[in-house]
Short mmCIF file of C-alpha atoms in Angstrom, two decimals:
data_model
loop_
_atom_site.label_atom_id
_atom_site.label_comp_id
_atom_site.label_asym_id
_atom_site.label_seq_id
_atom_site.Cartn_x
_atom_site.Cartn_y
_atom_site.Cartn_z
CA UNK A 1 -37.95 13.49 11.88
CA UNK A 2 -38.46 11.36 8.95
CA UNK A 3 -41.57 11.30 6.59
CA UNK A 4 -42.63 8.12 5.15
CA UNK A 5 -44.39 9.45 2.25
CA UNK A 6 -45.18 12.56 0.16
CA UNK A 7 -48.53 12.89 2.00
CA UNK A 8 -46.73 14.66 4.84
CA UNK A 9 -44.78 17.04 2.66
CA UNK A 10 -47.44 19.89 2.29
CA UNK A 11 -47.16 20.42 6.02
CA UNK A 12 -43.75 21.88 5.31
CA UNK A 13 -45.48 24.98 4.00
CA UNK A 14 -46.89 25.65 7.55
CA UNK A 15 -43.29 25.57 9.18
CA UNK A 16 -41.64 28.96 10.10
CA UNK A 17 -40.17 30.49 7.13
CA UNK A 18 -36.71 30.29 8.57
CA UNK A 19 -36.88 26.51 8.63
CA UNK A 20 -38.06 26.46 5.02
CA UNK A 21 -35.21 28.74 3.90
CA UNK A 22 -32.63 26.71 5.61
CA UNK A 23 -33.68 23.40 4.03
CA UNK A 24 -34.10 25.13 0.72
CA UNK A 25 -30.43 26.39 1.01
CA UNK A 26 -29.15 23.06 2.04
CA UNK A 27 -30.74 21.21 -0.88
CA UNK A 28 -29.15 23.61 -3.42
CA UNK A 29 -25.53 22.64 -2.27
CA UNK A 30 -23.30 21.02 -4.76
CA UNK A 31 -24.19 17.71 -3.46
CA UNK A 32 -27.43 16.96 -1.37
CA UNK A 33 -26.49 15.14 1.83
CA UNK A 34 -28.86 13.57 4.33
CA UNK A 35 -29.59 15.84 7.22
CA UNK A 36 -31.26 15.08 10.63
CA UNK A 37 -33.36 17.92 11.97
CA UNK A 38 -34.64 18.09 15.37
CA UNK A 39 -38.33 18.99 15.08
CA UNK A 40 -39.70 17.51 18.50
CA UNK A 41 -41.13 21.07 19.42
CA UNK A 42 -43.19 21.16 16.24
CA UNK A 43 -46.87 19.89 16.52
CA UNK A 44 -46.36 17.54 13.62
CA UNK A 45 -47.52 13.90 13.46
CA UNK A 46 -44.89 11.37 13.34
CA UNK A 47 -45.71 8.92 10.55
CA UNK A 48 -44.70 5.35 10.88
CA UNK A 49 -44.29 3.17 7.79
CA UNK A 50 -45.21 -0.52 8.39
CA UNK A 51 -42.05 -2.62 7.79
CA UNK A 52 -42.60 -4.75 4.74
CA UNK A 53 -40.69 -8.04 3.87
CA UNK A 54 -37.82 -7.35 1.54
CA UNK A 55 -37.66 -9.65 -1.42
CA UNK A 56 -37.04 -9.54 -5.09
CA UNK A 57 -40.38 -8.07 -5.97
CA UNK A 58 -40.09 -5.27 -3.18
CA UNK A 59 -36.51 -4.49 -4.37
CA UNK A 60 -37.64 -4.05 -8.03
CA UNK A 61 -40.48 -1.76 -6.87
CA UNK A 62 -37.87 0.23 -4.94
CA UNK A 63 -35.54 0.65 -7.63
CA UNK A 64 -38.41 1.59 -10.05
CA UNK A 65 -39.53 4.19 -7.48
CA UNK A 66 -35.98 5.59 -7.27
CA UNK A 67 -35.78 5.80 -11.15
CA UNK A 68 -39.10 7.90 -11.33
CA UNK A 69 -38.02 10.23 -8.41
CA UNK A 70 -34.59 10.61 -9.83
CA UNK A 71 -35.93 11.63 -13.34
CA UNK A 72 -38.42 13.99 -11.67
CA UNK A 73 -35.98 15.66 -9.66
CA UNK A 74 -33.62 16.03 -12.55
CA UNK A 75 -36.30 17.58 -14.68
CA UNK A 76 -37.29 20.14 -11.94
CA UNK A 77 -33.77 21.05 -11.32
CA UNK A 78 -33.16 21.79 -15.01
CA UNK A 79 -36.43 23.63 -15.27
CA UNK A 80 -35.96 25.82 -12.01
CA UNK A 81 -32.19 25.96 -11.51
CA UNK A 82 -32.34 29.24 -9.50
CA UNK A 83 -35.41 28.50 -7.54
CA UNK A 84 -34.78 25.52 -4.98
CA UNK A 85 -38.27 25.91 -3.61
CA UNK A 86 -39.73 24.35 -6.73
CA UNK A 87 -37.66 21.20 -6.58
CA UNK A 88 -37.38 20.83 -2.84
CA UNK A 89 -40.22 18.52 -2.51
CA UNK A 90 -38.86 16.09 -5.19
CA UNK A 91 -35.40 16.40 -3.40
CA UNK A 92 -36.79 15.24 -0.24
CA UNK A 93 -38.66 12.34 -2.04
CA UNK A 94 -35.61 11.30 -3.74
CA UNK A 95 -33.55 11.28 -0.67
CA UNK A 96 -36.27 9.18 1.23
CA UNK A 97 -36.00 6.50 -1.50
CA UNK A 98 -32.18 6.44 -1.37
CA UNK A 99 -32.29 5.99 2.39
CA UNK A 100 -34.75 3.13 1.80
CA UNK A 101 -32.46 1.50 -0.78
CA UNK A 102 -29.64 1.19 1.75
CA UNK A 103 -31.42 -2.20 2.72
CA UNK A 104 -30.35 -3.64 -0.67
CA UNK A 105 -26.76 -3.44 0.75
CA UNK A 106 -27.76 -6.36 2.94
CA UNK A 107 -28.66 -8.65 -0.03
CA UNK A 108 -25.76 -8.81 -2.46
CA UNK A 109 -27.50 -11.74 -4.19
CA UNK A 110 -30.13 -9.11 -5.44
CA UNK A 111 -27.40 -6.78 -6.76
CA UNK A 112 -28.07 -8.02 -10.32
CA UNK A 113 -31.47 -6.13 -10.16
CA UNK A 114 -29.60 -2.73 -9.83
CA UNK A 115 -27.83 -3.68 -13.14
CA UNK A 116 -30.72 -5.11 -14.95
CA UNK A 117 -33.01 -2.19 -14.19
CA UNK A 118 -30.33 0.29 -15.16
CA UNK A 119 -30.19 1.77 -11.83
CA UNK A 120 -26.43 1.96 -11.60
CA UNK A 121 -26.31 4.46 -14.39
CA UNK A 122 -28.77 6.67 -12.51
CA UNK A 123 -26.92 6.12 -9.13
CA UNK A 124 -23.62 7.20 -10.85
CA UNK A 125 -25.37 10.57 -11.94
CA UNK A 126 -26.23 11.58 -8.44
CA UNK A 127 -23.88 13.09 -5.77
CA UNK A 128 -26.34 11.98 -2.96
CA UNK A 129 -25.54 8.36 -3.04
CA UNK A 130 -21.93 8.08 -1.98
CA UNK A 131 -23.13 6.55 1.26
CA UNK A 132 -25.26 4.11 -0.52
CA UNK A 133 -22.41 3.09 -2.86
CA UNK A 134 -20.14 2.63 0.07
CA UNK A 135 -22.54 0.24 1.85
CA UNK A 136 -23.14 -1.67 -1.42
CA UNK A 137 -19.30 -2.08 -1.88
CA UNK A 138 -18.56 -3.02 1.61
CA UNK A 139 -16.05 -5.72 1.26
CA UNK A 140 -17.71 -8.28 3.67
CA UNK A 141 -21.01 -7.72 1.83
CA UNK A 142 -19.20 -8.26 -1.41
CA UNK A 143 -17.81 -11.58 -0.26
CA UNK A 144 -21.22 -12.79 0.98
CA UNK A 145 -22.32 -13.40 -2.65
CA UNK A 146 -19.46 -13.36 -5.25
CA UNK A 147 -21.73 -13.62 -8.07
CA UNK A 148 -23.89 -10.69 -7.23
CA UNK A 149 -20.83 -8.71 -6.28
CA UNK A 150 -19.21 -9.52 -9.73
CA UNK A 151 -22.41 -8.17 -11.65
CA UNK A 152 -22.43 -4.94 -9.74
CA UNK A 153 -18.63 -4.30 -9.88
CA UNK A 154 -18.76 -5.00 -13.67
CA UNK A 155 -21.60 -2.41 -14.14
CA UNK A 156 -19.71 0.13 -11.95
CA UNK A 157 -16.34 -0.25 -13.86
CA UNK A 158 -18.23 -0.16 -17.19
CA UNK A 159 -19.94 3.04 -16.07
CA UNK A 160 -16.45 4.52 -15.24
CA UNK A 161 -17.28 4.98 -11.72
CA UNK A 162 -13.98 6.03 -10.67
CA UNK A 163 -13.79 8.85 -13.22
CA UNK A 164 -17.21 10.13 -11.94
CA UNK A 165 -16.24 9.91 -8.32
CA UNK A 166 -13.00 11.76 -9.00
CA UNK A 167 -15.09 14.51 -10.81
CA UNK A 168 -17.28 14.72 -7.75
CA UNK A 169 -14.47 14.92 -5.36
CA UNK A 170 -12.87 17.79 -7.45
CA UNK A 171 -16.05 19.82 -6.88
CA UNK A 172 -16.27 19.24 -3.06
CA UNK A 173 -15.07 21.69 -0.50
CA UNK A 174 -13.33 20.00 2.42
CA UNK A 175 -13.84 23.00 4.60
CA UNK A 176 -17.42 21.94 4.80
CA UNK A 177 -17.59 18.97 7.06
CA UNK A 178 -20.24 17.13 5.21
CA UNK A 179 -18.35 17.46 1.87
CA UNK A 180 -14.91 16.29 3.68
CA UNK A 181 -17.11 13.22 4.91
CA UNK A 182 -18.19 12.80 1.28
CA UNK A 183 -14.51 12.51 0.07
CA UNK A 184 -13.67 10.05 2.79
CA UNK A 185 -16.68 7.74 1.84
CA UNK A 186 -15.75 8.06 -1.91
CA UNK A 187 -12.18 6.83 -0.94
CA UNK A 188 -13.77 3.96 1.00
CA UNK A 189 -15.76 2.89 -2.12
CA UNK A 190 -12.56 2.88 -4.22
CA UNK A 191 -10.73 0.96 -1.54
CA UNK A 192 -13.45 -1.65 -1.36
CA UNK A 193 -13.63 -2.13 -5.15
CA UNK A 194 -9.84 -2.45 -5.29
CA UNK A 195 -9.74 -5.02 -2.57
CA UNK A 196 -12.45 -7.18 -4.23
CA UNK A 197 -10.90 -6.64 -7.80
CA UNK A 198 -7.27 -5.60 -7.72
CA UNK A 199 -7.09 -5.77 -11.53
CA UNK A 200 -9.21 -2.55 -11.68
CA UNK A 201 -6.33 -0.44 -10.07
CA UNK A 202 -4.71 0.40 -13.39
CA UNK A 203 -7.96 1.58 -14.87
CA UNK A 204 -8.79 3.47 -11.78
CA UNK A 205 -5.38 5.30 -11.86
CA UNK A 206 -5.83 6.26 -15.26
CA UNK A 207 -9.34 7.69 -14.76
CA UNK A 208 -7.85 10.66 -13.01
CA UNK A 209 -7.58 8.92 -9.56
CA UNK A 210 -3.70 9.10 -9.57
CA UNK A 211 -3.50 12.62 -10.44
CA UNK A 212 -5.99 13.57 -7.85
CA UNK A 213 -4.34 11.64 -5.00
CA UNK A 214 -1.00 13.21 -5.86
CA UNK A 215 -2.53 16.68 -5.80
CA UNK A 216 -4.43 15.89 -2.53
CA UNK A 217 -1.42 14.55 -0.43
CA UNK A 218 0.40 17.77 -1.11
CA UNK A 219 -2.34 19.68 0.76
CA UNK A 220 -1.71 20.77 4.23
CA UNK A 221 -2.42 20.42 7.20
CA UNK A 222 -2.53 16.59 8.02
CA UNK A 223 -6.02 15.18 8.42
CA UNK A 224 -7.97 11.82 8.04
CA UNK A 225 -8.60 12.38 4.34
CA UNK A 226 -4.78 12.90 3.72
CA UNK A 227 -4.06 9.65 5.63
CA UNK A 228 -6.67 7.74 3.51
CA UNK A 229 -5.18 9.16 0.27
CA UNK A 230 -1.66 7.76 1.21
CA UNK A 231 -3.44 4.37 1.89
CA UNK A 232 -5.16 4.15 -1.37
CA UNK A 233 -1.86 5.39 -3.28
CA UNK A 234 0.07 2.52 -1.64
CA UNK A 235 -2.70 0.08 -2.73
CA UNK A 236 -2.70 1.16 -6.24
CA UNK A 237 1.02 0.78 -6.63
CA UNK A 238 1.32 -2.64 -5.02
CA UNK A 239 2.46 -5.26 -7.54
CA UNK A 240 1.44 -3.05 -10.47
CA UNK A 241 4.07 -1.82 -12.94
CA UNK A 242 1.36 0.14 -14.97
CA UNK A 243 0.49 2.28 -12.00
CA UNK A 244 4.12 2.71 -10.92
CA UNK A 245 5.00 3.89 -14.44
CA UNK A 246 1.91 6.35 -14.36
CA UNK A 247 3.14 7.81 -11.11
CA UNK A 248 6.62 8.29 -12.43
CA UNK A 249 5.42 10.01 -15.55
CA UNK A 250 3.30 12.42 -13.30
CA UNK A 251 6.39 13.40 -11.45
CA UNK A 252 4.97 11.42 -8.47
CA UNK A 253 8.43 10.47 -7.21
CA UNK A 254 9.19 14.11 -6.44
CA UNK A 255 5.81 14.49 -4.69
CA UNK A 256 6.52 11.51 -2.46
CA UNK A 257 10.01 12.78 -1.70
CA UNK A 258 8.68 16.29 -0.86
CA UNK A 259 6.07 14.84 1.51
CA UNK A 260 8.70 12.40 3.23
CA UNK A 261 11.21 15.26 3.60
CA UNK A 262 9.07 16.70 6.37
CA UNK A 263 10.03 13.73 8.52
CA UNK A 264 13.82 14.09 8.01
CA UNK A 265 14.32 16.05 11.19
CA UNK A 266 10.82 15.84 12.78
CA UNK A 267 9.01 12.76 14.06
CA UNK A 268 5.31 12.46 13.12
CA UNK A 269 3.22 14.09 15.81
CA UNK A 270 0.52 11.33 16.08
CA UNK A 271 0.09 7.65 15.50
CA UNK A 272 -2.17 8.57 12.48
CA UNK A 273 0.58 10.81 10.96
CA UNK A 274 3.11 7.97 11.45
CA UNK A 275 0.72 5.67 9.57
CA UNK A 276 0.54 8.08 6.69
CA UNK A 277 4.39 8.25 6.70
CA UNK A 278 4.68 4.65 6.40
CA UNK A 279 2.17 4.46 3.59
CA UNK A 280 4.19 7.08 1.57
CA UNK A 281 7.36 5.02 2.31
CA UNK A 282 5.70 1.80 1.09
CA UNK A 283 4.38 3.72 -2.01
CA UNK A 284 8.02 4.82 -2.63
CA UNK A 285 9.40 1.34 -2.30
CA UNK A 286 6.78 -0.07 -4.71
CA UNK A 287 7.64 2.60 -7.29
CA UNK A 288 11.40 1.77 -7.07
CA UNK A 289 10.73 -1.72 -8.36
CA UNK A 290 10.31 -0.13 -11.81
CA UNK A 291 13.92 0.56 -13.18
CA UNK A 292 12.79 4.00 -14.79
CA UNK A 293 11.68 5.29 -11.42
CA UNK A 294 15.12 4.60 -9.90
CA UNK A 295 16.50 7.01 -12.40
CA UNK A 296 13.86 9.60 -11.29
CA UNK A 297 14.64 8.84 -7.72
CA UNK A 298 18.31 9.49 -8.29
CA UNK A 299 17.73 12.68 -10.23
CA UNK A 300 15.19 13.93 -7.54
CA UNK A 301 18.12 13.58 -5.02
CA UNK A 302 16.24 10.69 -3.17
CA UNK A 303 19.51 8.98 -2.04
CA UNK A 304 20.62 12.29 -0.27
CA UNK A 305 17.33 12.59 1.44
CA UNK A 306 17.37 8.92 2.69
CA UNK A 307 21.07 9.29 3.85
CA UNK A 308 20.09 12.33 5.83
CA UNK A 309 17.29 10.42 7.43
CA UNK A 310 19.67 7.63 8.40
CA UNK A 311 22.01 10.26 10.12
CA UNK A 312 19.12 12.13 11.84
CA UNK A 313 18.10 9.05 13.87
CA UNK A 314 14.40 9.90 13.73
CA UNK A 315 11.52 7.45 13.32
CA UNK A 316 11.88 7.85 9.44
CA UNK A 317 15.27 5.92 9.72
CA UNK A 318 13.86 2.45 9.41
CA UNK A 319 11.75 3.10 6.42
CA UNK A 320 14.65 5.15 4.69
CA UNK A 321 16.87 1.98 5.03
CA UNK A 322 14.17 0.00 3.28
CA UNK A 323 13.85 2.53 0.50
CA UNK A 324 17.81 2.42 -0.05
CA UNK A 325 17.59 -1.31 -0.26
CA UNK A 326 14.80 -1.11 -2.97
CA UNK A 327 16.67 1.45 -4.84
CA UNK A 328 20.11 -0.27 -4.97
CA UNK A 329 19.13 -3.91 -5.42
CA UNK A 330 19.93 -5.74 -8.73
CA UNK A 331 21.89 -4.57 -11.77
CA UNK A 332 19.34 -1.78 -12.23
CA UNK A 333 20.47 -0.29 -8.83
CA UNK A 334 24.11 0.25 -10.11
CA UNK A 335 23.87 4.07 -10.72
CA UNK A 336 22.21 4.50 -7.12
CA UNK A 337 25.12 2.32 -5.62
CA UNK A 338 27.75 4.45 -7.09
CA UNK A 339 25.95 7.68 -6.20
CA UNK A 340 25.59 6.46 -2.68
CA UNK A 341 29.34 6.17 -2.24
CA UNK A 342 29.82 9.62 -3.87
CA UNK A 343 27.54 11.30 -1.16
CA UNK A 344 29.60 9.49 1.52
CA UNK A 345 26.87 6.98 2.29
CA UNK A 346 29.36 4.49 3.55
CA UNK A 347 30.02 6.66 6.64
CA UNK A 348 26.20 6.36 7.30
CA UNK A 349 25.63 2.63 6.48
CA UNK A 350 28.56 1.04 8.28
CA UNK A 351 27.80 2.33 11.78
CA UNK A 352 24.22 0.67 11.31
CA UNK A 353 25.86 -2.53 10.25
CA UNK A 354 28.22 -2.67 13.27
CA UNK A 355 25.48 -1.99 15.64
CA UNK A 356 21.80 -2.57 15.39
CA UNK A 357 19.77 0.27 16.96
CA UNK A 358 17.85 -0.48 20.09
CA UNK A 359 15.30 2.13 19.63
CA UNK A 360 13.19 0.49 16.90
CA UNK A 361 10.14 -0.59 18.82
CA UNK A 362 8.39 2.83 17.95
CA UNK A 363 8.73 2.02 14.26
CA UNK A 364 7.44 -1.57 14.52
CA UNK A 365 10.69 -2.77 12.92
CA UNK A 366 12.47 -5.89 14.04
CA UNK A 367 16.28 -6.51 14.62
CA UNK A 368 16.09 -9.10 11.78
CA UNK A 369 14.56 -6.51 9.38
CA UNK A 370 17.17 -3.94 10.03
CA UNK A 371 19.99 -6.46 9.66
CA UNK A 372 18.51 -7.81 6.51
CA UNK A 373 18.13 -4.34 4.93
CA UNK A 374 21.63 -3.28 5.88
CA UNK A 375 23.22 -6.69 4.63
CA UNK A 376 21.17 -6.22 1.34
CA UNK A 377 22.54 -2.83 0.75
CA UNK A 378 26.06 -3.89 1.40
CA UNK A 379 25.52 -6.94 -0.97
CA UNK A 380 24.12 -4.76 -3.56
CA UNK A 381 27.18 -2.45 -3.52
CA UNK A 382 29.59 -5.34 -3.73
CA UNK A 383 27.70 -6.61 -6.81
CA UNK A 384 27.37 -3.36 -8.54
CA UNK A 385 30.37 -1.21 -7.65
CA UNK A 386 33.37 -0.73 -10.11
CA UNK A 387 36.85 0.73 -9.88
CA UNK A 388 37.46 3.49 -7.32
CA UNK A 389 33.95 3.24 -5.49
CA UNK A 390 34.45 -0.68 -5.20
CA UNK A 391 37.88 0.03 -3.59
CA UNK A 392 36.47 2.54 -1.10
CA UNK A 393 33.92 -0.09 -0.05
CA UNK A 394 36.39 -2.86 0.37
CA UNK A 395 38.74 -0.68 2.34
CA UNK A 396 35.97 -0.18 4.97
CA UNK A 397 36.34 -3.98 5.87
CA UNK A 398 40.03 -3.44 6.51
CA UNK A 399 39.62 -0.54 8.84
CA UNK A 400 40.40 -0.96 12.65
CA UNK A 401 41.81 -4.37 12.42
CA UNK A 402 38.98 -5.85 10.06
CA UNK A 403 36.38 -5.14 12.84
CA UNK A 404 33.60 -5.05 10.12
CA UNK A 405 34.71 -8.69 9.09
CA UNK A 406 34.46 -9.76 12.77
CA UNK A 407 30.81 -8.34 12.79
CA UNK A 408 29.95 -10.06 9.63
CA UNK A 409 31.11 -13.37 10.98
CA UNK A 410 29.17 -12.71 14.24
CA UNK A 411 25.92 -12.21 12.13
CA UNK A 412 26.82 -15.36 10.09
CA UNK A 413 26.82 -17.56 13.16
CA UNK A 414 23.88 -15.97 14.64
CA UNK A 415 21.60 -16.63 11.68
CA UNK A 416 23.04 -19.92 10.90
CA UNK A 417 21.95 -21.11 14.37
CA UNK A 418 18.36 -19.65 13.73
CA UNK A 419 18.15 -21.54 10.43
CA UNK A 420 19.45 -24.85 11.84
CA UNK A 421 16.85 -24.62 14.66
CA UNK A 422 14.06 -24.04 12.03
CA UNK A 423 15.51 -27.01 9.96
CA UNK A 424 15.13 -29.21 12.92
CA UNK A 425 11.63 -28.20 13.40
CA UNK A 426 10.70 -28.66 9.80
CA UNK A 427 12.38 -32.12 9.56
CA UNK A 428 10.32 -33.16 12.73
CA UNK A 429 7.30 -32.00 10.97
CA UNK A 430 8.08 -33.91 7.69
CA UNK A 431 8.87 -37.04 9.76
CA UNK A 432 5.51 -36.89 11.44
CA UNK A 433 3.74 -36.18 8.13
CA UNK A 434 5.33 -39.23 6.52
CA UNK A 435 4.30 -41.21 9.53
CA UNK A 436 0.67 -40.34 9.12
CA UNK A 437 0.92 -41.20 5.42
CA UNK A 438 0.61 -37.64 4.19
CA UNK A 439 2.18 -36.78 0.85
CA UNK A 440 4.87 -34.00 0.74
CA UNK A 441 4.04 -32.21 -2.49
CA UNK A 442 5.62 -29.11 -4.24
CA UNK A 443 3.34 -26.57 -2.47
CA UNK A 444 4.24 -27.99 0.99
CA UNK A 445 8.00 -27.85 0.18
CA UNK A 446 7.43 -24.20 -1.00
CA UNK A 447 5.81 -23.42 2.40
CA UNK A 448 8.69 -25.01 4.26
CA UNK A 449 11.23 -23.01 2.13
CA UNK A 450 9.31 -19.78 2.89
CA UNK A 451 9.36 -20.60 6.62
CA UNK A 452 13.13 -21.09 6.48
CA UNK A 453 13.47 -17.78 4.74
CA UNK A 454 11.41 -16.16 7.41
CA UNK A 455 13.42 -17.71 10.13
CA UNK A 456 16.52 -16.05 8.79
CA UNK A 457 17.73 -18.04 5.80
CA UNK A 458 17.62 -14.88 3.49
CA UNK A 459 19.70 -12.85 5.79
CA UNK A 460 22.21 -15.69 6.05
CA UNK A 461 22.37 -15.91 2.25
CA UNK A 462 23.12 -12.28 2.08
CA UNK A 463 25.90 -12.59 4.64
CA UNK A 464 27.52 -15.65 3.02
CA UNK A 465 27.40 -13.63 -0.20
CA UNK A 466 29.35 -10.88 1.27
CA UNK A 467 31.73 -13.25 2.85
CA UNK A 468 32.47 -14.95 -0.51
CA UNK A 469 32.74 -11.42 -2.27
CA UNK A 470 35.28 -9.95 0.16
CA UNK A 471 37.23 -13.25 0.22
CA UNK A 472 37.63 -13.06 -3.54
CA UNK A 473 38.40 -9.28 -3.66
CA UNK A 474 42.20 -9.87 -3.98
CA UNK A 475 42.84 -8.53 -0.48
CA UNK A 476 44.61 -11.44 1.40
CA UNK A 477 43.92 -9.84 4.79
CA UNK A 478 40.11 -10.11 4.27
CA UNK A 479 40.10 -13.81 3.05
CA UNK A 480 42.52 -14.82 6.01
CA UNK A 481 40.24 -13.21 8.58
CA UNK A 482 37.08 -14.84 7.13
CA UNK A 483 38.74 -18.24 7.28
CA UNK A 484 40.51 -17.77 10.69
CA UNK A 485 37.00 -16.97 12.42
CA UNK A 486 35.31 -19.88 10.51
CA UNK A 487 38.01 -22.30 12.07
CA UNK A 488 38.06 -20.70 15.57
CA UNK A 489 34.26 -21.07 15.95
CA UNK A 490 34.03 -24.51 14.42
CA UNK A 491 32.46 -23.18 11.29
CA UNK A 492 32.51 -24.89 7.91
CA UNK A 493 33.33 -23.70 4.38
CA UNK A 494 31.15 -26.63 3.12
CA UNK A 495 28.20 -24.91 4.95
CA UNK A 496 28.77 -21.61 3.44
CA UNK A 497 29.05 -23.17 -0.06
CA UNK A 498 25.77 -25.09 0.45
CA UNK A 499 23.88 -21.85 1.50
CA UNK A 500 25.20 -20.05 -1.60
CA UNK A 501 24.35 -22.88 -3.97
CA UNK A 502 20.82 -22.77 -2.57
CA UNK A 503 20.89 -18.92 -3.06
CA UNK A 504 21.96 -19.28 -6.62
CA UNK A 505 19.23 -21.78 -7.37
CA UNK A 506 16.40 -19.46 -6.14
CA UNK A 507 17.68 -16.21 -7.72
CA UNK A 508 16.17 -14.03 -10.33
CA UNK A 509 12.30 -13.77 -10.02
CA UNK A 510 10.93 -11.99 -13.00
CA UNK A 511 14.49 -11.97 -14.77
CA UNK A 512 15.32 -13.46 -18.22
CA UNK A 513 16.75 -16.88 -18.35
CA UNK A 514 19.85 -15.44 -19.87
CA UNK A 515 20.27 -13.09 -16.80
CA UNK A 516 19.59 -16.02 -14.35
CA UNK A 517 22.16 -18.29 -15.94
CA UNK A 518 24.82 -15.51 -15.98
CA UNK A 519 24.26 -14.56 -12.32
CA UNK A 520 24.17 -18.26 -11.22
CA UNK A 521 27.41 -18.78 -12.97
CA UNK A 522 28.97 -15.68 -11.40
CA UNK A 523 27.97 -16.67 -7.87
CA UNK A 524 29.20 -20.32 -8.39
CA UNK A 525 32.48 -19.05 -9.64
CA UNK A 526 32.86 -17.03 -6.39
CA UNK A 527 31.80 -20.05 -4.33
CA UNK A 528 34.31 -22.26 -6.06
CA UNK A 529 37.17 -19.85 -5.22
CA UNK A 530 36.02 -19.48 -1.52
#
């Protein structure tokens, strides 16, 4: 039953007292939520309000009505804090106008009125408007009118909306379904805003959101809100060193490792729980892009956990491999590479190199992804390991009559063929474009290069790097085996050198020029000696 105006409210006094008491109790909760009561048995008239055309004038009127009712409700709540009957009528009036305001969410071009009439400030002061804010920030609606959306998001950010939403969530009790739904809807608001304006992620994290998310994902058991928190956390950390640093300073690496340790010996019980696990792994991978977090990962025994996951052969194995790759890549991964050898990680990684697991469909990973991560880990160790640990790695390639070199060369020819096929298709497309008189600009060349990488060029580059590294290791047995198989299968040293030159040219995103030059020289010296 919905009333369309305050004229019907006095009839409430004629209702049975039990109904009155229930409504009064509901309205005095921490946050007032819209409830639907079944009153069909009561002899009350249903008042139907004539639909009015919604335009700028009616929206202004609606906002001003909201402001008046909000002020009146606030005044009565302060005056009669322990007597909900006194402010119940104003509560219902306010709820009615909030429900009417949902129509504004269909007209993002009029969002500027919410800002100009100072309604955003009033909305942020109420716990009842989470649903409305969620509709206003719906990502599809925001993209309908970029200009109107920008004005609203500016006002929300200026009003520190995330800090207020976090304070609200802190007060809510998830044992109550309506309040648990309130948290879910609040997270939807944050996700919508972050998707529309990724730049606000740093500010949002600093306004208490990061701390709240880390605290919430520690809570058990698993539920929809925990899944949503893992998703928001992964979004905040994506391509953002500021949020990665903040998480590290809050001991977030330990929190992520603790939550993931559950999946060491047990698979997720549902598809939703598997999604949460993947979100947490993605968050951890993002964090490891920051060198300081690699040290925290090392101290938190993250390597040991990932190594155990690889051995247990559960669903977590694929993502654990990806985490190891992120933790060991580049010169910043040197400490993790040495530690991995010390904890007998070579015994774990080489069986995965020798044979790609067949049971990967459940995790959604491909054969190429698996072989890329394993090759990248071995390449990182060849780059970073010194002295005894390096000797232990190289000796693995000599075991069982150099069987690992044979596997390396098998992968070389597999990915070389895939790249050559992609190159043929691309050359055909280029020829066709030239025939049509189209210009091959830099952006098109970049797109073609990305397609080649996706076809397997990056894996081929890693494999060729391992080939030139072990050939220059000072162990004649390894060098001879590599060249012997190249000759037997009609391979070419020139092709390997060409792949490595291309690799050297594309190296070092985000690195200093000095590092890039030193790394290029190091690789080209290996190539020249191959």
